[in-house]
Short mmCIF file of C-alpha atoms in Angstrom, two decimals:
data_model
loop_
_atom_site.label_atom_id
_atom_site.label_comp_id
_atom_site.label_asym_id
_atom_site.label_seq_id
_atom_site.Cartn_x
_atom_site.Cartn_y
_atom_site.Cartn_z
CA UNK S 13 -24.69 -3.88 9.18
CA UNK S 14 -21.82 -4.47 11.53
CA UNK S 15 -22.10 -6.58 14.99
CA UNK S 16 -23.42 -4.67 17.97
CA UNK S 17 -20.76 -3.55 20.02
CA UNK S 18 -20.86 -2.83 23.30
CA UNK S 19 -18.63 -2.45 26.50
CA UNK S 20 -17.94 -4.24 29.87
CA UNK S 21 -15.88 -2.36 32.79
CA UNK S 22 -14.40 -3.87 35.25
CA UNK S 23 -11.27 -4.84 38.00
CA UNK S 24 -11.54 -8.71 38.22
CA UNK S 25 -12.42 -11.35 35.99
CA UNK S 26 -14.88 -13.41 38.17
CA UNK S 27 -17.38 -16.30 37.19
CA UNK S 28 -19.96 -13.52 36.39
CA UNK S 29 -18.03 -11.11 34.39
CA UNK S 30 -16.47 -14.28 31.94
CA UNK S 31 -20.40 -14.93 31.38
CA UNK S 32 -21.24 -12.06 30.28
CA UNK S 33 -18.16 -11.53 27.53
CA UNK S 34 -19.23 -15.39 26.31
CA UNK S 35 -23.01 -14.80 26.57
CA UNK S 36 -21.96 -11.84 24.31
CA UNK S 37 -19.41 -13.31 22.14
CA UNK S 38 -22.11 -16.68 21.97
CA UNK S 39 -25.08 -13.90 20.68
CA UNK S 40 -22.46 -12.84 17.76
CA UNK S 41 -21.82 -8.95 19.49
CA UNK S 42 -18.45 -7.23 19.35
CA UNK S 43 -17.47 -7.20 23.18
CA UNK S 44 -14.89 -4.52 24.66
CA UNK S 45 -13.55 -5.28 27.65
CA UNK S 46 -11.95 -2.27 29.91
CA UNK S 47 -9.76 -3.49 32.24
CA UNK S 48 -9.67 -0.32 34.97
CA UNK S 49 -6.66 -1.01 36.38
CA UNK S 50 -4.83 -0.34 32.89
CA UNK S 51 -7.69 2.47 31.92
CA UNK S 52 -7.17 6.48 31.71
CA UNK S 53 -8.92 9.17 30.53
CA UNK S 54 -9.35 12.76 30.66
CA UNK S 55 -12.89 13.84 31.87
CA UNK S 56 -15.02 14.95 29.10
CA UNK S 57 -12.82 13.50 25.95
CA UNK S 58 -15.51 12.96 23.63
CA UNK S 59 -12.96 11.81 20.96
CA UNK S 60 -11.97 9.12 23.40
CA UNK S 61 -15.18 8.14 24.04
CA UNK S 62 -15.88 7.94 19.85
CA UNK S 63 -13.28 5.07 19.90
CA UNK S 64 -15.31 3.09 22.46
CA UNK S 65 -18.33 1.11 22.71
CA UNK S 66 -21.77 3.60 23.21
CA UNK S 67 -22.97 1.19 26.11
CA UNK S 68 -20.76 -0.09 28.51
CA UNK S 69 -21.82 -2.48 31.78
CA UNK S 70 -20.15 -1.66 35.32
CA UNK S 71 -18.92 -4.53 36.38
CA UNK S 72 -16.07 -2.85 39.01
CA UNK S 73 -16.72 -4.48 42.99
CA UNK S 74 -14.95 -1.55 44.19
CA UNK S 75 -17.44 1.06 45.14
CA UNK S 76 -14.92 4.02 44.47
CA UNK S 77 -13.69 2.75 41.38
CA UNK S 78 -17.31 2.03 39.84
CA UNK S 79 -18.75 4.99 40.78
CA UNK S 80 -15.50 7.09 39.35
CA UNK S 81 -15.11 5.17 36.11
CA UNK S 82 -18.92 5.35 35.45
CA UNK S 83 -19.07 9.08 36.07
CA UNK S 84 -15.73 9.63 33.82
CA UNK S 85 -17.15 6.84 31.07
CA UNK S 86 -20.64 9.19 30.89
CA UNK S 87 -18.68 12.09 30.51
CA UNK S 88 -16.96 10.66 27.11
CA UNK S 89 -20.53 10.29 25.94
CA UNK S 90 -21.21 6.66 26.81
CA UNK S 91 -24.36 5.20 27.95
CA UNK S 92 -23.15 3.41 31.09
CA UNK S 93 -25.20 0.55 32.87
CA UNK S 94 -25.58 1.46 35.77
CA UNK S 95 -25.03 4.82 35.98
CA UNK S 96 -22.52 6.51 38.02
CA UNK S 97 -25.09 8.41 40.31
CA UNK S 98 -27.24 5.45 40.81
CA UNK S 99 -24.14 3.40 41.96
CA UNK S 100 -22.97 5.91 44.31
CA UNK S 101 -26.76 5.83 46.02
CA UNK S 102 -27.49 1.87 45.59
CA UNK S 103 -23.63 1.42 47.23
CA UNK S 104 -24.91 4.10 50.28
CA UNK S 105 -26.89 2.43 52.53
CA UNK S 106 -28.50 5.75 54.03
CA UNK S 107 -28.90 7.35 50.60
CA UNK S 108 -30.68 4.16 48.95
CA UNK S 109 -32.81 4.05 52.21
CA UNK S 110 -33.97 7.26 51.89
CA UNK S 111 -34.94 6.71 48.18
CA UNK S 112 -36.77 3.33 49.02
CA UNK S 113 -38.56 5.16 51.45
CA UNK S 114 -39.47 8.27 49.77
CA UNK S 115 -41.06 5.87 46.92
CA UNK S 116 -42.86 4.01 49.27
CA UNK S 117 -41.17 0.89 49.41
CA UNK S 118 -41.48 -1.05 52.85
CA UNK S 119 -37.95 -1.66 54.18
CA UNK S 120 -36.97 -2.65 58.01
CA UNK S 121 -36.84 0.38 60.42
CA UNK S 122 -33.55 2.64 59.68
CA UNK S 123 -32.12 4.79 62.16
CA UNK S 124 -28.87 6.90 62.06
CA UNK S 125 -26.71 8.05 64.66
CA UNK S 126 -23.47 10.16 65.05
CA UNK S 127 -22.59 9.16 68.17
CA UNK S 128 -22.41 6.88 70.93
CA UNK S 129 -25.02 8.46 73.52
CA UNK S 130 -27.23 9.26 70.07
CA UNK S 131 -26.80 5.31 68.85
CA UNK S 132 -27.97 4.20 72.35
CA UNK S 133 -31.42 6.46 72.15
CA UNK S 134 -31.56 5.31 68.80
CA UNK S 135 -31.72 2.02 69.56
CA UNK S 136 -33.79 2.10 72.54
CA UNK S 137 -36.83 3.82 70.36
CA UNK S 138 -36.20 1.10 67.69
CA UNK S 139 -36.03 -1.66 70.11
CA UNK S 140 -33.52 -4.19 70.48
CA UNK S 141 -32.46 -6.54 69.62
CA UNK S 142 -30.84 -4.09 66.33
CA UNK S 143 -28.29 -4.66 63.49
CA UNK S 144 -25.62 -2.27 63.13
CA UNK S 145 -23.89 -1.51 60.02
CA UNK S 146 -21.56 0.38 57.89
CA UNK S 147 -23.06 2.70 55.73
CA UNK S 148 -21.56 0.62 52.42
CA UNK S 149 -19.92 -2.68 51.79
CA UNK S 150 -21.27 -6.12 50.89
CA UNK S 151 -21.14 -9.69 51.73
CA UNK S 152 -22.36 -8.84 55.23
CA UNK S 153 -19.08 -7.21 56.54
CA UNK S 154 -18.75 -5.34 59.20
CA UNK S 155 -22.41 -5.53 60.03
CA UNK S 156 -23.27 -6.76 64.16
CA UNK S 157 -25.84 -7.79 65.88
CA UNK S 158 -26.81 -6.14 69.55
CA UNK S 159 -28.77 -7.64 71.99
CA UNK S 160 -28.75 -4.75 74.73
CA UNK S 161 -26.70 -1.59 75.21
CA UNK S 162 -23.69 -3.57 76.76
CA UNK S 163 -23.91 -5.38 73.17
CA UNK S 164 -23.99 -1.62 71.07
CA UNK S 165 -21.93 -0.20 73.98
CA UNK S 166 -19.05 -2.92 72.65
CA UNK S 167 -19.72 -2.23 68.95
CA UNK S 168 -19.27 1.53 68.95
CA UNK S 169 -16.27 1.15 71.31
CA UNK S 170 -14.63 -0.63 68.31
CA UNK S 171 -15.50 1.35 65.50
CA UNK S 172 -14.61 4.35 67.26
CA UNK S 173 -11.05 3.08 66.63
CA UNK S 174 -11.63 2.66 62.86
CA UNK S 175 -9.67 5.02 60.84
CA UNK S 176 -12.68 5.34 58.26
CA UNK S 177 -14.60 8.34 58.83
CA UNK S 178 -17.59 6.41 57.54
CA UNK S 179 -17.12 4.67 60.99
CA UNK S 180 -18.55 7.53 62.62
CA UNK S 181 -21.86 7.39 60.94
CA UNK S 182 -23.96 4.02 62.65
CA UNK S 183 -26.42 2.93 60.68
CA UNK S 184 -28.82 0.99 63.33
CA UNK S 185 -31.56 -1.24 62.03
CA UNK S 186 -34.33 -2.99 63.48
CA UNK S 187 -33.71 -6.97 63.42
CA UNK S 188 -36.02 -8.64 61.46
CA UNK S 189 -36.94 -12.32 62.48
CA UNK S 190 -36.81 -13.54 58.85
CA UNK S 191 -37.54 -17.36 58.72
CA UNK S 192 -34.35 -18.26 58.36
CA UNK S 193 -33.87 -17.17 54.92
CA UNK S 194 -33.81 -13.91 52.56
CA UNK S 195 -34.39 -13.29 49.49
CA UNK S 196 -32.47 -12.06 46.71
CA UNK S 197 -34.14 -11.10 43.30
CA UNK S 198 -32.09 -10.12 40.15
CA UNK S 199 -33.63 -7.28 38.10
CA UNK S 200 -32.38 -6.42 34.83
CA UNK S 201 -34.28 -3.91 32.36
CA UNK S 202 -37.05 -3.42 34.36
CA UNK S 203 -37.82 -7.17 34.85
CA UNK S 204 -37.18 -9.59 37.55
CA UNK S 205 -35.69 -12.36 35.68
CA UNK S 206 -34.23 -14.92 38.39
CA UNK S 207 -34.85 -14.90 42.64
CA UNK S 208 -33.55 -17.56 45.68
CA UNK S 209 -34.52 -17.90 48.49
CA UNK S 210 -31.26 -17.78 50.97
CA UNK S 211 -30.64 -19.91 53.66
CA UNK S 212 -28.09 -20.36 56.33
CA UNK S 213 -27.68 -21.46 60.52
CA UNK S 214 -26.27 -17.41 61.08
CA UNK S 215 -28.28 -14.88 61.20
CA UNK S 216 -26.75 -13.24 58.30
CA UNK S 217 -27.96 -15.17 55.15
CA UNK S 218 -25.50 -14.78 52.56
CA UNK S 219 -24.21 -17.19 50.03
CA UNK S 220 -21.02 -15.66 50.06
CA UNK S 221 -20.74 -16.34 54.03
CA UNK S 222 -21.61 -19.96 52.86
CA UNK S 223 -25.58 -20.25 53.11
CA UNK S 224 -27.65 -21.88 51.25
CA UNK S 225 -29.84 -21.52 48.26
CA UNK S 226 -33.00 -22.77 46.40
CA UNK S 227 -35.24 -21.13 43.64
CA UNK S 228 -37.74 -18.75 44.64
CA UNK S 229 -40.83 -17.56 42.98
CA UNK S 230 -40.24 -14.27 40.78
CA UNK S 231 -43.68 -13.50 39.31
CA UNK S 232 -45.79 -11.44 41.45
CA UNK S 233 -45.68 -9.19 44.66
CA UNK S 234 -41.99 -10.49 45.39
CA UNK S 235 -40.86 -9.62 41.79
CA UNK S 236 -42.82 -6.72 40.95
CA UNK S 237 -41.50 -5.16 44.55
CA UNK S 238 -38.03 -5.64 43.48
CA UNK S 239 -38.46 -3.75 40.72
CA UNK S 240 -40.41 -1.01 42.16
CA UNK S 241 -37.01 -0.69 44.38
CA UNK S 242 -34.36 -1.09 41.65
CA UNK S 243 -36.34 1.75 40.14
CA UNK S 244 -36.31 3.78 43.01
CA UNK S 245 -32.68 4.14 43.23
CA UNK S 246 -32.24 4.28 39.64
CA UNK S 247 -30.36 0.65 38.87
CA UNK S 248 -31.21 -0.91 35.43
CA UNK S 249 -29.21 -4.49 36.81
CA UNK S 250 -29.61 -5.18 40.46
CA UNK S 251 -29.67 -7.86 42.65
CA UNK S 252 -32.64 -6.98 45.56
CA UNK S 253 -32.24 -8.36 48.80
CA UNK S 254 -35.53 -8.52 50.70
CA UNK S 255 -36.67 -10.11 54.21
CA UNK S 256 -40.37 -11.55 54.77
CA UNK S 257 -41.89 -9.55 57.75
CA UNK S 258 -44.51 -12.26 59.12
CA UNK S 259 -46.64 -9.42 59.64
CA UNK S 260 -45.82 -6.66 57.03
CA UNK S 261 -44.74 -9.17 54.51
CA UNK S 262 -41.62 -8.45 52.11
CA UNK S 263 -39.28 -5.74 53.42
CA UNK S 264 -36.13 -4.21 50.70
CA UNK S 265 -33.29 -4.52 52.86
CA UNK S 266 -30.55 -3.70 50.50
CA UNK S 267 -30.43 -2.74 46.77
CA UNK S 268 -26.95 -3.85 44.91
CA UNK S 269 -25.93 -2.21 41.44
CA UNK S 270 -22.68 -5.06 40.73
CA UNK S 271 -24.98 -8.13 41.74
CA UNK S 272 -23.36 -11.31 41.57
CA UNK S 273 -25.65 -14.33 40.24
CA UNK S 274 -23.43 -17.55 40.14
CA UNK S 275 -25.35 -18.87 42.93
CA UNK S 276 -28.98 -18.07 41.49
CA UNK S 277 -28.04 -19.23 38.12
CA UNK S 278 -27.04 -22.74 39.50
CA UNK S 279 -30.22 -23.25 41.44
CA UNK S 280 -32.41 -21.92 39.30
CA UNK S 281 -30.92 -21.95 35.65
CA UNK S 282 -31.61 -18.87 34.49
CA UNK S 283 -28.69 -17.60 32.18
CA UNK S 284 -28.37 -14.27 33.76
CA UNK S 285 -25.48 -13.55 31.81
CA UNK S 286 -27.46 -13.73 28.45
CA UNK S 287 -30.52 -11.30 30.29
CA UNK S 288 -27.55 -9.17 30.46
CA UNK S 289 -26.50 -8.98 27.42
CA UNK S 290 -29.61 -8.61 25.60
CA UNK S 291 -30.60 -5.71 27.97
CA UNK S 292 -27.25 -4.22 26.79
CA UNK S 293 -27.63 -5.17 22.76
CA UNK S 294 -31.18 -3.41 23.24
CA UNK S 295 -29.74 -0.26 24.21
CA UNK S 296 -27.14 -0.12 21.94
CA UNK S 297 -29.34 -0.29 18.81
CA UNK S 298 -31.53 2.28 20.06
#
């Protein structure tokens, strides 16, 4: 019997993708690694997709590009992790809302406006202060806090500018006074294996902004919740971002298909790389 092979896609080499090819290379499987920039294919080229691994990991950051190459990579006949549908709605803030909601999963009140006089009624039935924020991207950009209408007024003055037509769409959301922390949980498979709590002075806690972290407890409400949301949206790897409600307890705030876990594997040693990879050797010998 010859070594499992499988597949990793993806535009940059980062800390996260290299440990995932050595986790895989360490655990004695035949790794593939599809650089997209240097990748073609014609849609639907099942003897293409013969030549390749039968599971291959999204690893892409770009939103467009991972959603594209997943959809294109399932049409060869490949079993792609996540799949291209479930990227497209974990990477949409309104569409993975609506999921998490329809499933019954508590998240912070969610408005959407599609213009400027709407945004301000909108945020006056919410209450302010609000959070307003594209309807995709990470690492917190783009995203604003409004005290008052003055504050909003401001904030959809300049994004009325933006070229994006995604600019036009404000996604407002109640403020949640988190204690000074979130909380990000790593799902793979169905199980949360790693979570940290995330600390920093702004009001945006994101390690990537330069807060803080320290190991959180996974077992549980906290992990079984992240799950339950992962799930919802369809993601087999995510990373779960939730805020504690003092009164309603955890809320999902965002679910992300290309999680990275650098940060929550140094503070809480989980090899998240080798969860990975098993997930992925499991499917492939299916």
């Amino acid at each position: 019997m010859g070594l499992a092979k499988i597949g990793m896609a993806y535009m940059v080499a980062r800390w996260e993708e290299k440990s995932i090819a050595s986790a895989a290379r360490k655990r004695g499987a035949d790794i593939t690694l599809i650089h997209l920039s240097s990748f073609h294919a014609v849609i639907g080229d099942r003897e293409l997709g013969g030549k390749l691994p039968g599971v291959v990991l999204q690893r892409s950051v770009s939103h467009y590009v991972a959603v594209s190459s997943s959809l294109v990579l399932e049409s060869l006949g490949l079993r792609v992790v996540n799949r291209g549908q479930a990227t497209a709605a974990a990477n949409d803030k309104v569409w993975s809302l609506a999921l998490l909601r329809a499933a019954g999963i508590p998240t912070p009140v969610t408005g959407v406006a599609f213009g400027s006089e709407a945004a301000g009624r909108l945020a006056d039935e919410i209450g302010y202060p609000v959070v307003v924020k594209p309807t995709n991207g990470s690492w917190g950009r783009m995203v604003a806090l409004a005290d008052d209408w003055e504050d909003l007024r401001v904030i959809l003055e300049h994004r009325e500018y933006m070229p994006q037509p995604e600019m036009k769409v404000h996604l407002i959301q109640e403020y949640v006074r988190k204690p000074g922390r979130d909380i990000r949980v790593t799902v793979v498979g169905g199980r949360p294996v790693a979570a940290i709590y995330r600390y920093s002075s702004h009001w945006i806690t994101n390690t990537a902004r330069g807060g803080k972290a320290e190991p959180a407890p996974v077992e549980g409400e906290l992990g079984e919740l992240a799950v339950r949301a992962a799930e919802a949206v369809g993601l087999e790897i995510a990373g779960v971002d939730l805020f504690e409600d003092p009164e309603r307890g955890y809320l999902v705030n965002e679910v992300n298909p290309v999680p990275e876990f650098k940060n929550t594997v140094a503070v809480t040693g989980v090899d998240v790389a080798a969860e990975i990879v098993d997930y992925l050797l499991e499917l492939a010998r299916r």
